[in-house]
Amino acid sequence: MNKKGSIYLIALGSIIVILGAIMYLVEILGAKGMIILGFLTELSGVYFYWKNKRKK
């Protein structure tokens, strides 16, 4: 995965976390899982970003 793709993963994870927090506040089932999924997506984006940053 390249640097640009990693940034997209971080942004996608942030969007998922924000949506999950909103859903949690309005008490829709499954919001906690969405927050965790978004957080994991962000972490994978950060991992790939730093991995590619060290290469170049």
PDB file of C-alpha atoms in Angstrom:
ATOM      1  CA  MET A   1       0.000   0.000   0.000  1.00  0.00           C
ATOM      2  CA  ASN A   2       1.357   3.414  -0.915  1.00  0.00           C
ATOM      3  CA  LYS A   3       1.431   6.627   1.142  1.00  0.00           C
ATOM      4  CA  LYS A   4      -1.739   8.039  -0.427  1.00  0.00           C
ATOM      5  CA  GLY A   5      -3.685   4.840   0.260  1.00  0.00           C
ATOM      6  CA  SER A   6      -2.558   4.926   3.879  1.00  0.00           C
ATOM      7  CA  ILE A   7      -3.877   8.464   4.278  1.00  0.00           C
ATOM      8  CA  TYR A   8      -7.211   7.352   2.804  1.00  0.00           C
ATOM      9  CA  LEU A   9      -7.359   4.504   5.344  1.00  0.00           C
ATOM     10  CA  ILE A  10      -6.746   6.946   8.206  1.00  0.00           C
ATOM     11  CA  ALA A  11      -9.486   9.260   6.901  1.00  0.00           C
ATOM     12  CA  LEU A  12     -11.891   6.351   6.418  1.00  0.00           C
ATOM     13  CA  GLY A  13     -11.227   5.139   9.946  1.00  0.00           C
ATOM     14  CA  SER A  14     -11.898   8.614  11.333  1.00  0.00           C
ATOM     15  CA  ILE A  15     -15.201   8.821   9.464  1.00  0.00           C
ATOM     16  CA  ILE A  16     -16.236   5.397  10.753  1.00  0.00           C
ATOM     17  CA  VAL A  17     -15.369   6.354  14.339  1.00  0.00           C
ATOM     18  CA  ILE A  18     -17.342   9.619  14.088  1.00  0.00           C
ATOM     19  CA  LEU A  19     -20.362   7.832  12.592  1.00  0.00           C
ATOM     20  CA  GLY A  20     -20.108   5.160  15.277  1.00  0.00           C
ATOM     21  CA  ALA A  21     -20.006   7.789  18.026  1.00  0.00           C
ATOM     22  CA  ILE A  22     -23.095   9.484  16.583  1.00  0.00           C
ATOM     23  CA  MET A  23     -24.891   6.136  16.354  1.00  0.00           C
ATOM     24  CA  TYR A  24     -23.882   5.342  19.928  1.00  0.00           C
ATOM     25  CA  LEU A  25     -25.287   8.653  21.130  1.00  0.00           C
ATOM     26  CA  VAL A  26     -28.632   7.901  19.490  1.00  0.00           C
ATOM     27  CA  GLU A  27     -28.465   4.317  20.795  1.00  0.00           C
ATOM     28  CA  ILE A  28     -28.498   2.352  17.545  1.00  0.00           C
ATOM     29  CA  LEU A  29     -27.393  -1.253  18.008  1.00  0.00           C
ATOM     30  CA  GLY A  30     -23.874  -2.098  16.863  1.00  0.00           C
ATOM     31  CA  ALA A  31     -22.315   1.326  17.341  1.00  0.00           C
ATOM     32  CA  LYS A  32     -19.562   0.036  19.647  1.00  0.00           C
ATOM     33  CA  GLY A  33     -18.446  -2.434  17.004  1.00  0.00           C
ATOM     34  CA  MET A  34     -18.380   0.330  14.400  1.00  0.00           C
ATOM     35  CA  ILE A  35     -16.215   2.517  16.641  1.00  0.00           C
ATOM     36  CA  ILE A  36     -13.785  -0.367  17.181  1.00  0.00           C
ATOM     37  CA  LEU A  37     -13.739  -1.172  13.447  1.00  0.00           C
ATOM     38  CA  GLY A  38     -12.992   2.462  12.599  1.00  0.00           C
ATOM     39  CA  PHE A  39     -10.231   2.593  15.180  1.00  0.00           C
ATOM     40  CA  LEU A  40      -8.633  -0.550  13.772  1.00  0.00           C
ATOM     41  CA  THR A  41      -8.899   0.884  10.250  1.00  0.00           C
ATOM     42  CA  GLU A  42      -7.088   4.017  11.407  1.00  0.00           C
ATOM     43  CA  LEU A  43      -4.377   1.964  13.060  1.00  0.00           C
ATOM     44  CA  SER A  44      -3.788  -0.051   9.903  1.00  0.00           C
ATOM     45  CA  GLY A  45      -3.600   3.187   7.890  1.00  0.00           C
ATOM     46  CA  VAL A  46      -1.039   4.623  10.306  1.00  0.00           C
ATOM     47  CA  TYR A  47       0.951   1.394  10.156  1.00  0.00           C
ATOM     48  CA  PHE A  48       1.124   1.402   6.353  1.00  0.00           C
ATOM     49  CA  TYR A  49       1.846   5.154   6.304  1.00  0.00           C
ATOM     50  CA  TRP A  50       4.834   4.829   8.619  1.00  0.00           C
ATOM     51  CA  LYS A  51       6.031   1.685   6.844  1.00  0.00           C
ATOM     52  CA  ASN A  52       6.102   3.498   3.496  1.00  0.00           C
ATOM     53  CA  LYS A  53       7.515   6.700   4.980  1.00  0.00           C
ATOM     54  CA  ARG A  54      10.565   4.806   6.227  1.00  0.00           C
ATOM     55  CA  LYS A  55      11.155   3.232   2.803  1.00  0.00           C
ATOM     56  CA  LYS A  56      11.446   6.526   0.911  1.00  0.00           C
TER      57      LYS A  56
END
